[in-house]
PDB file of C-alpha atoms in Angstrom:
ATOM      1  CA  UNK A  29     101.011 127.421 119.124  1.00 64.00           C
ATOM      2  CA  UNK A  30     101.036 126.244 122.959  1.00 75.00           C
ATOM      3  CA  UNK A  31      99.837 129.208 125.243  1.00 90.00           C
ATOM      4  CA  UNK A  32     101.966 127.844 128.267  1.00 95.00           C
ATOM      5  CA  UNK A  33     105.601 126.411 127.894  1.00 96.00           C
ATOM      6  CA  UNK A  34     106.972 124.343 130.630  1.00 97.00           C
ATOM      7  CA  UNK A  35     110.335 124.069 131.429  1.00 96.00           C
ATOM      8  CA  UNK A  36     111.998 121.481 131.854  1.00 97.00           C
ATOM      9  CA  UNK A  37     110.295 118.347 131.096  1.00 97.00           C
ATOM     10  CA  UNK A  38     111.968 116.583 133.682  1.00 97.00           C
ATOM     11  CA  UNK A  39     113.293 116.762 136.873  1.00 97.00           C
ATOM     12  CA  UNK A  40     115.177 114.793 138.932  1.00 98.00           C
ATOM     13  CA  UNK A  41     116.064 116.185 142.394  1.00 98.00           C
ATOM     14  CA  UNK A  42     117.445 114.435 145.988  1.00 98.00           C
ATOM     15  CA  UNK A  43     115.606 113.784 149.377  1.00 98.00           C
ATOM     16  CA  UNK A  44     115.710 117.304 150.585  1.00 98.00           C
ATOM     17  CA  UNK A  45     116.772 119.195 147.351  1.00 98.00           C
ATOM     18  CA  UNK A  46     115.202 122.392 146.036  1.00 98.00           C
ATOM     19  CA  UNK A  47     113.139 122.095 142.595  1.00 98.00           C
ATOM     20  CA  UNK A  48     112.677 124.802 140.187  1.00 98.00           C
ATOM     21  CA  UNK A  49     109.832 124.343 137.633  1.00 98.00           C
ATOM     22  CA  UNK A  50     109.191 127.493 134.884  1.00 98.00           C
ATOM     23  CA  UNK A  51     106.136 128.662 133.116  1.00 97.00           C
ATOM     24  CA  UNK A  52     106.199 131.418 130.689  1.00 96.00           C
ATOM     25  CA  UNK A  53     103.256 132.178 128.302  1.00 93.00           C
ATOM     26  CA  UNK A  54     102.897 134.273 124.851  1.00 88.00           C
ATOM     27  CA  UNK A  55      99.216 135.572 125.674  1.00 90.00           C
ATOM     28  CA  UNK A  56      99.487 138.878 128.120  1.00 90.00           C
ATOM     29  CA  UNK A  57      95.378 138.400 128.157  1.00 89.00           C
ATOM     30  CA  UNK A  58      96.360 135.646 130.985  1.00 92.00           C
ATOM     31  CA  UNK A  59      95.708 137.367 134.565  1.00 91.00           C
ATOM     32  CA  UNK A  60      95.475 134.503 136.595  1.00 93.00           C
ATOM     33  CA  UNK A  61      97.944 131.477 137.027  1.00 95.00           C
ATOM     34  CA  UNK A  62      97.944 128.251 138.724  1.00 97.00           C
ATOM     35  CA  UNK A  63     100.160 125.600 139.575  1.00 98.00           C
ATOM     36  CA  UNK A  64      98.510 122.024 139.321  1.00 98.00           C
ATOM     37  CA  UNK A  65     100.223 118.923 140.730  1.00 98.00           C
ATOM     38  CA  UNK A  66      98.941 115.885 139.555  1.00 98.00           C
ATOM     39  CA  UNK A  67      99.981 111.728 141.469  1.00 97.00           C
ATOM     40  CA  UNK A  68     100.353 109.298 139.518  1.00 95.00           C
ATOM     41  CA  UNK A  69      96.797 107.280 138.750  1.00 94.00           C
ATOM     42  CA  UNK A  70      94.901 110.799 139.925  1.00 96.00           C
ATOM     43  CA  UNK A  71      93.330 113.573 138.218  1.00 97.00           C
ATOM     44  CA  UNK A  72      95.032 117.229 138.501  1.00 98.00           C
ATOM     45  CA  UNK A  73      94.949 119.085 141.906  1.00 97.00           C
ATOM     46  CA  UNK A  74      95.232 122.594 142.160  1.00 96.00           C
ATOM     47  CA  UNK A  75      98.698 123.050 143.896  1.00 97.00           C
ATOM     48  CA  UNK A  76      98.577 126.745 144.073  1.00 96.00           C
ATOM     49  CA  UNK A  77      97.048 130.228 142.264  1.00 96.00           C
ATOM     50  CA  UNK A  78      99.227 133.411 142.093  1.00 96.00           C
ATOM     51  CA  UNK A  79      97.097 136.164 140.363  1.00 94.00           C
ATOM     52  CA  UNK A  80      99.874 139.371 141.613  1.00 94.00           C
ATOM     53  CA  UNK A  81     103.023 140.160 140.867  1.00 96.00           C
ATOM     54  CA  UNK A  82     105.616 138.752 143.271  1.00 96.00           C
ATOM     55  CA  UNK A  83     106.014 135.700 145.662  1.00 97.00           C
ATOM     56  CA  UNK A  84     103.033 133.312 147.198  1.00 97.00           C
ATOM     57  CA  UNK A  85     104.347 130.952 149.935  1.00 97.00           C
ATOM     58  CA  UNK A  86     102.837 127.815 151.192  1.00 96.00           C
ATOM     59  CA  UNK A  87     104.656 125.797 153.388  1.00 97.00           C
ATOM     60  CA  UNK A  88     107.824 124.543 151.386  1.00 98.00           C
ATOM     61  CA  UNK A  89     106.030 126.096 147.936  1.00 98.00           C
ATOM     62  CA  UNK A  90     106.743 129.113 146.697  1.00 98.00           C
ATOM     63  CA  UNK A  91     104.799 130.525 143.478  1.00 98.00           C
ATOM     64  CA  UNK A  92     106.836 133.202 141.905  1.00 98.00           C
ATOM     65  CA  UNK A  93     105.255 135.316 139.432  1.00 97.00           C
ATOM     66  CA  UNK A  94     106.289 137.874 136.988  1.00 96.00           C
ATOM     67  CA  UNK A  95     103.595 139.290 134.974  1.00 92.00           C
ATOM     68  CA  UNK A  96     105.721 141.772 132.543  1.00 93.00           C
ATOM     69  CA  UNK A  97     107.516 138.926 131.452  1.00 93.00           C
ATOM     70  CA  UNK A  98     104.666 136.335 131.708  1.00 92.00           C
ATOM     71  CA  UNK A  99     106.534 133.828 133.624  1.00 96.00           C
ATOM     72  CA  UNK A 100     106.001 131.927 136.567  1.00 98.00           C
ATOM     73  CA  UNK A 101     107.782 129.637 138.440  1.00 98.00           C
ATOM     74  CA  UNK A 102     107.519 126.600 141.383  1.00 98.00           C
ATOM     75  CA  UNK A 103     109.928 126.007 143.697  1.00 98.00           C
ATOM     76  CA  UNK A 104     110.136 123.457 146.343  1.00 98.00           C
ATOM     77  CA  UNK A 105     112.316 123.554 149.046  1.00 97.00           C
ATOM     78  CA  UNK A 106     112.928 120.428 151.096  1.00 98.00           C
ATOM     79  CA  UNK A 107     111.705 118.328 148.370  1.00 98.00           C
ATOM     80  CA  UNK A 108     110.044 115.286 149.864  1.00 97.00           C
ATOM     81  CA  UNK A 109     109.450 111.399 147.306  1.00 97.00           C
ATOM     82  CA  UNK A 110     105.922 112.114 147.786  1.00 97.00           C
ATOM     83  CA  UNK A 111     106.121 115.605 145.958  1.00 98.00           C
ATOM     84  CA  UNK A 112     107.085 113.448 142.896  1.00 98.00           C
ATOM     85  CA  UNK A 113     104.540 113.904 140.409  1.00 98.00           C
ATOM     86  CA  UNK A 114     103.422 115.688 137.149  1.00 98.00           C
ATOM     87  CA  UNK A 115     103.468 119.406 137.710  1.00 98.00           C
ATOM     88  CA  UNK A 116     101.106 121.806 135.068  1.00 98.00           C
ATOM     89  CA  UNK A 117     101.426 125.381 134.768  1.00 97.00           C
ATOM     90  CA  UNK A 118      97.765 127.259 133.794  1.00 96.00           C
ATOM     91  CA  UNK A 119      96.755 130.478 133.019  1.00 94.00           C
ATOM     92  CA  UNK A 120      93.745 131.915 132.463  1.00 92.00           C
ATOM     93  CA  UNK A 121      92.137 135.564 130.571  1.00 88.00           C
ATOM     94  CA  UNK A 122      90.273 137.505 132.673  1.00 79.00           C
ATOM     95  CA  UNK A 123      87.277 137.707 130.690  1.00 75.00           C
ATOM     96  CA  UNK A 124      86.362 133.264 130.609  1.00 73.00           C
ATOM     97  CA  UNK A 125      86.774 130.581 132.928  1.00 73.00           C
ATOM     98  CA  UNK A 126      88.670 128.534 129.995  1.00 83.00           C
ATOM     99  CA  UNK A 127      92.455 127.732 131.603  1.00 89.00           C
ATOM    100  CA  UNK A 128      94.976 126.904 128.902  1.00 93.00           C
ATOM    101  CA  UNK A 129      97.322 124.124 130.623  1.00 95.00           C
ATOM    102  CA  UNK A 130     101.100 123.369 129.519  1.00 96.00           C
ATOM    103  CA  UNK A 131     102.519 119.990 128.853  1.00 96.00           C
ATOM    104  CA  UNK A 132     103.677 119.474 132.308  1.00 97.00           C
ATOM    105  CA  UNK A 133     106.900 118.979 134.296  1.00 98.00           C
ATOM    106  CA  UNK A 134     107.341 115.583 135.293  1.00 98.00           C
ATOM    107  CA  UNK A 135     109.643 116.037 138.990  1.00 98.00           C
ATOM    108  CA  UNK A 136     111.124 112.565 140.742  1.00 98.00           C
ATOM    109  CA  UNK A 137     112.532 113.094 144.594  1.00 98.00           C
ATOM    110  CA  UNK A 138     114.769 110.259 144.728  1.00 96.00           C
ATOM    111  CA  UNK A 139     115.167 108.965 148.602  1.00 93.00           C
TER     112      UNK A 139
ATOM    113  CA  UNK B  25      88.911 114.438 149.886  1.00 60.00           C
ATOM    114  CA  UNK B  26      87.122 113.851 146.488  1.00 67.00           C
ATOM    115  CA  UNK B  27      83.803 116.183 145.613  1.00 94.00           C
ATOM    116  CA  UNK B  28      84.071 115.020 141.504  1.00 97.00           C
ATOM    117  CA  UNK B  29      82.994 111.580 141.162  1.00 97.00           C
ATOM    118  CA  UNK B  30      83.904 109.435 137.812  1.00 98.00           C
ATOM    119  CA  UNK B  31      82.563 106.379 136.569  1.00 97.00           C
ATOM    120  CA  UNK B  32      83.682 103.884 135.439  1.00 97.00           C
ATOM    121  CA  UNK B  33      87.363 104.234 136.908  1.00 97.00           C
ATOM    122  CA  UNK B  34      88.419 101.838 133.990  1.00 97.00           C
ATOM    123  CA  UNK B  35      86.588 100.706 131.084  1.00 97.00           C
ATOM    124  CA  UNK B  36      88.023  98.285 127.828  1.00 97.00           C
ATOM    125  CA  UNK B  37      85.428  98.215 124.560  1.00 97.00           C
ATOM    126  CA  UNK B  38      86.101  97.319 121.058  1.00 97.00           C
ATOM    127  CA  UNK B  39      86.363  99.970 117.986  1.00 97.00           C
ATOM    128  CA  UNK B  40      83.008 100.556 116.878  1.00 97.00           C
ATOM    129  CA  UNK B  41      81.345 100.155 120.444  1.00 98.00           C
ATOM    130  CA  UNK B  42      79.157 103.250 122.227  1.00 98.00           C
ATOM    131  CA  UNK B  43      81.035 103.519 125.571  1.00 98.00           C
ATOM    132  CA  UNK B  44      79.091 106.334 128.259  1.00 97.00           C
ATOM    133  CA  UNK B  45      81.043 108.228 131.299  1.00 98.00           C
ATOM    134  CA  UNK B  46      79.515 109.726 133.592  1.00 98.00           C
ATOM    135  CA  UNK B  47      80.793 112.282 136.176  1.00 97.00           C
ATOM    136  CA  UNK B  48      79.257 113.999 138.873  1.00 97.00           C
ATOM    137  CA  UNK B  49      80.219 117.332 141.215  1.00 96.00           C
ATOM    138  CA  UNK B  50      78.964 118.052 145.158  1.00 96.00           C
ATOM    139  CA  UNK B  51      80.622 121.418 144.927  1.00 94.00           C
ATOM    140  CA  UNK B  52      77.844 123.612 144.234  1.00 92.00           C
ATOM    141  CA  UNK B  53      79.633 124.847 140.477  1.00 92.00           C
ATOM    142  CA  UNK B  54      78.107 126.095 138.225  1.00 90.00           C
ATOM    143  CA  UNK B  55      80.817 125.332 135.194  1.00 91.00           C
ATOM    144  CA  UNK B  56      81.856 121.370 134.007  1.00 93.00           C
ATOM    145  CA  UNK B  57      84.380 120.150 132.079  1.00 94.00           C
ATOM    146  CA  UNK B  58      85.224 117.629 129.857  1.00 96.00           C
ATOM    147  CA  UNK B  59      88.893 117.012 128.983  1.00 96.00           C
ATOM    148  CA  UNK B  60      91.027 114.732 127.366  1.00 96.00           C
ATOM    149  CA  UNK B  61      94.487 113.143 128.624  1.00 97.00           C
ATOM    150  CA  UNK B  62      96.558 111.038 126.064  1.00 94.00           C
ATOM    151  CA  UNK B  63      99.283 108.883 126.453  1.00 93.00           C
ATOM    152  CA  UNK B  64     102.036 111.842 126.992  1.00 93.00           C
ATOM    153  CA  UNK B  65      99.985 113.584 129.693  1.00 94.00           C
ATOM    154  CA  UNK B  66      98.635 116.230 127.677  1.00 94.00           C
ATOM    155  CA  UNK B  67      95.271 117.932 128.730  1.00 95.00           C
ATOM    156  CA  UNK B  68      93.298 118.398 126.062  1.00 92.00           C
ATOM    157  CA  UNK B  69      89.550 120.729 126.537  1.00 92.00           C
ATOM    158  CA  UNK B  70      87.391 118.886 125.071  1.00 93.00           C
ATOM    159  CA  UNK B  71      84.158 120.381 125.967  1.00 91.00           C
ATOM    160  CA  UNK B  72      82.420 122.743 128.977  1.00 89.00           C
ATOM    161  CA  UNK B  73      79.039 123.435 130.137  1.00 90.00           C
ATOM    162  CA  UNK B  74      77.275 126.161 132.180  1.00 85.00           C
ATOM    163  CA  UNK B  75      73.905 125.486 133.570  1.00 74.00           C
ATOM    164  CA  UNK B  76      73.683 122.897 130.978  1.00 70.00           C
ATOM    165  CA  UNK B  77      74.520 125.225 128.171  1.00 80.00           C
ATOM    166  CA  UNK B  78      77.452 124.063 126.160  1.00 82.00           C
ATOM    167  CA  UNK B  79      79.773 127.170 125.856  1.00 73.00           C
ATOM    168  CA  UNK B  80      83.235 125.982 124.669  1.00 73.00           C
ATOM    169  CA  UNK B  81      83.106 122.866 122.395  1.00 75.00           C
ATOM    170  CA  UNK B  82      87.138 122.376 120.755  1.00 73.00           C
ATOM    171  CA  UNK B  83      87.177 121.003 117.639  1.00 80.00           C
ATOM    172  CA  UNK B  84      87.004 117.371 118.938  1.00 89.00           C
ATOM    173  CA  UNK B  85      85.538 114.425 116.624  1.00 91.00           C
ATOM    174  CA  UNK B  86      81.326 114.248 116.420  1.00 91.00           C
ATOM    175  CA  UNK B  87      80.965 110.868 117.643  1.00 94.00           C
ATOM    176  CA  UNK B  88      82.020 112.913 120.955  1.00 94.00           C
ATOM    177  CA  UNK B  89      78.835 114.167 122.961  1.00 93.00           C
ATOM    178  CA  UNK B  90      78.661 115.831 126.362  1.00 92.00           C
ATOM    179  CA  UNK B  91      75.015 115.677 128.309  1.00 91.00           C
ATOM    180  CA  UNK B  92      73.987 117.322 131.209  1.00 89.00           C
ATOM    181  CA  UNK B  93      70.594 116.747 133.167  1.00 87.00           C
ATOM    182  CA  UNK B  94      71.481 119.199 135.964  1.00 89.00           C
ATOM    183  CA  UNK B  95      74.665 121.581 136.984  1.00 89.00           C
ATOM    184  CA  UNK B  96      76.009 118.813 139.051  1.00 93.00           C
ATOM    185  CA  UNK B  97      75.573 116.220 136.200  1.00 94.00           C
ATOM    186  CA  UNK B  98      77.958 116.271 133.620  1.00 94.00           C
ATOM    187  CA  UNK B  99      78.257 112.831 131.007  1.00 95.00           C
ATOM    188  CA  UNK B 100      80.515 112.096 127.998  1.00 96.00           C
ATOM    189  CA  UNK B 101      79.166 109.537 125.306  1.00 97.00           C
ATOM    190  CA  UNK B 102      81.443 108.496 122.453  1.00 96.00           C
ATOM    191  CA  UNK B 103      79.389 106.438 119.635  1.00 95.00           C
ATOM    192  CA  UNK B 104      81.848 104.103 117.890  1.00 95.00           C
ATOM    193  CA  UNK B 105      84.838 104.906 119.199  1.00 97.00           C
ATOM    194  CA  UNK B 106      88.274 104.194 117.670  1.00 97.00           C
ATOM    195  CA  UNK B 107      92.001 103.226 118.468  1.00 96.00           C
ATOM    196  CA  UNK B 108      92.784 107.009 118.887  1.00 95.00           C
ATOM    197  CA  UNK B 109      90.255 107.514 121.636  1.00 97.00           C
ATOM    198  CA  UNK B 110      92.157 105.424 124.218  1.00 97.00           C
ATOM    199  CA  UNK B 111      92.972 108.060 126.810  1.00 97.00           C
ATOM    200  CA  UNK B 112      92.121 109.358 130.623  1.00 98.00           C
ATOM    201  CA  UNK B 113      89.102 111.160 129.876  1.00 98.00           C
ATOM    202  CA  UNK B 114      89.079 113.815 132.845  1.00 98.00           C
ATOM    203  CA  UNK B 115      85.992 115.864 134.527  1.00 97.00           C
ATOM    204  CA  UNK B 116      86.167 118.867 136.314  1.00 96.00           C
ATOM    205  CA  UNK B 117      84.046 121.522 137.578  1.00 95.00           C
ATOM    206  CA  UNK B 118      84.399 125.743 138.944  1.00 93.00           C
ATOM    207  CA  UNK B 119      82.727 128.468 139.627  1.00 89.00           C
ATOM    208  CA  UNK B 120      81.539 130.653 136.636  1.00 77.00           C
ATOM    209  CA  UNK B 121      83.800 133.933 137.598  1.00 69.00           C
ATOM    210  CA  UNK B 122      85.675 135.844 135.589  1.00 69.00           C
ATOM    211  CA  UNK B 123      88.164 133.826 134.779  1.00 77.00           C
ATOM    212  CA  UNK B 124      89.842 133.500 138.120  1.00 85.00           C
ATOM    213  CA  UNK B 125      88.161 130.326 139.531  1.00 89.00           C
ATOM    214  CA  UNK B 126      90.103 127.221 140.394  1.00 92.00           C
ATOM    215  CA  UNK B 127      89.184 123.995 138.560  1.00 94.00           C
ATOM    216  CA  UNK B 128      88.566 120.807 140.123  1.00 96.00           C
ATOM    217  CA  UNK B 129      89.420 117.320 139.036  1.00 97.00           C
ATOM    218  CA  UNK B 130      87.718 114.072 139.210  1.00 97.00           C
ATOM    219  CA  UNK B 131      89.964 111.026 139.301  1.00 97.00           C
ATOM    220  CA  UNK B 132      89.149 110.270 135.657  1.00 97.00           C
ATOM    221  CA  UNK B 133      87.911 107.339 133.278  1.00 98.00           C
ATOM    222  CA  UNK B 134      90.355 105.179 131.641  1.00 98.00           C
ATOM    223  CA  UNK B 135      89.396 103.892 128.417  1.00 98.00           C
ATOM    224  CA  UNK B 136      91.318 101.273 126.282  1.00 97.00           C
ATOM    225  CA  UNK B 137      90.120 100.441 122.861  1.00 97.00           C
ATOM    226  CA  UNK B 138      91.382  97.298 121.312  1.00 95.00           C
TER     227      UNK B 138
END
């Protein structure tokens, strides 16, 4: 059973749109959550890490992150083409460096 | 800026063929990783080492080997590979903490099997 669902698989948002990506997970070992971003032709990049409960800004991303309910979510505000890209949730257990990643959420900014 | 170097970028064998990758971190890390991405984007673990000691291994075919010479030195051989092994095979590298260490990416290897 996946770890780390991703929600939705797609998503298709204007020039200067907000997009909304979810994470929730079934293992309440995880502790420590990333989001990854990853270009097309590229390897993964880490995006951003939330490891407490609550909001984590950075610039037009905000990491929300709810650890009672396990879920975790991206949004992008002033959504830009070059933020389109394949977008993985990860979480990891406190106790091993092994991060368990979720299918991804493929997001297109159309100009 | 890159600090996890692939090689080849792209490579094309037969089935049957021995095909090497090799992959390479400036970071310092301790921790290297060997995953798999198919067709639908799915990252797969395939394999991790720290300080040259393999300590996660998935259940991933045998004609799959990681070697390491050093901590910065991580390589993926594949001895007769097969149609199913065409993917973007994907290094990466991190700290050994307790589970809250960020994972670097190299660009990856692209391998096609015809």
């Amino acid at each position: 059973q996946q770890k780390v669902q991703q929600s939705p698989e797609s998503l298709s948002v204007p020039e200067g749109g907000m997009a909304s990506l979810n994470c929730t997970s079934s293992d309440r070992n995880f502790q420590y959550f990333w989001w990854y971003r990853q270009h097309s032709g590229e390897g993964p990049k880490a995006l951003m890490s939330i490891f407490s409960d609550g909001d984590k800004k950075e610039g037009r991303f905000t990491a929300h992150l709810n650890k009672a309910s396990l879920h975790v979510s991206l949004h992008i505000r002033d959504s830009q083409p070059s933020d389109s890209a394949l977008y993985f949730c990860a979480a990891s257990e406190h106790s091993n460096n092994r991060i368990f990643f979720g299918d991804g959420t493929q997001l297109v900014v159309k100009p | 800026e890159t600090a996890v170097f692939q090689t080849p970028n792209y490579h094309v064998t037969q089935v049957g063929n021995e095909v090497s990758f090799n992959c390479k971190q400036t970071l310092g890390h301790d921790t290297m990783y060997w995953y798999k991405q198919d067709s639908k984007k799915l990252l797969k673990i395939m394999f991790s080492y720290n300080n040259k000691q393999l300590i996660v291994n998935e259940t991933v075919p045998r004609r799959f080997s990681p070697q390491s010479s050093d901590k910065a030195h991580l390589n993926l051989r594949i001895k007769s590979v097969e149609p199913e092994d065409s993917a973007v095979y994907l290094c990466a590298s991190s700290r050994p903490g307790q589970g809250r260490d960020t994972q670097y990416f190299g660009p990856g290897t692209r391998l096609l099997v015809l």
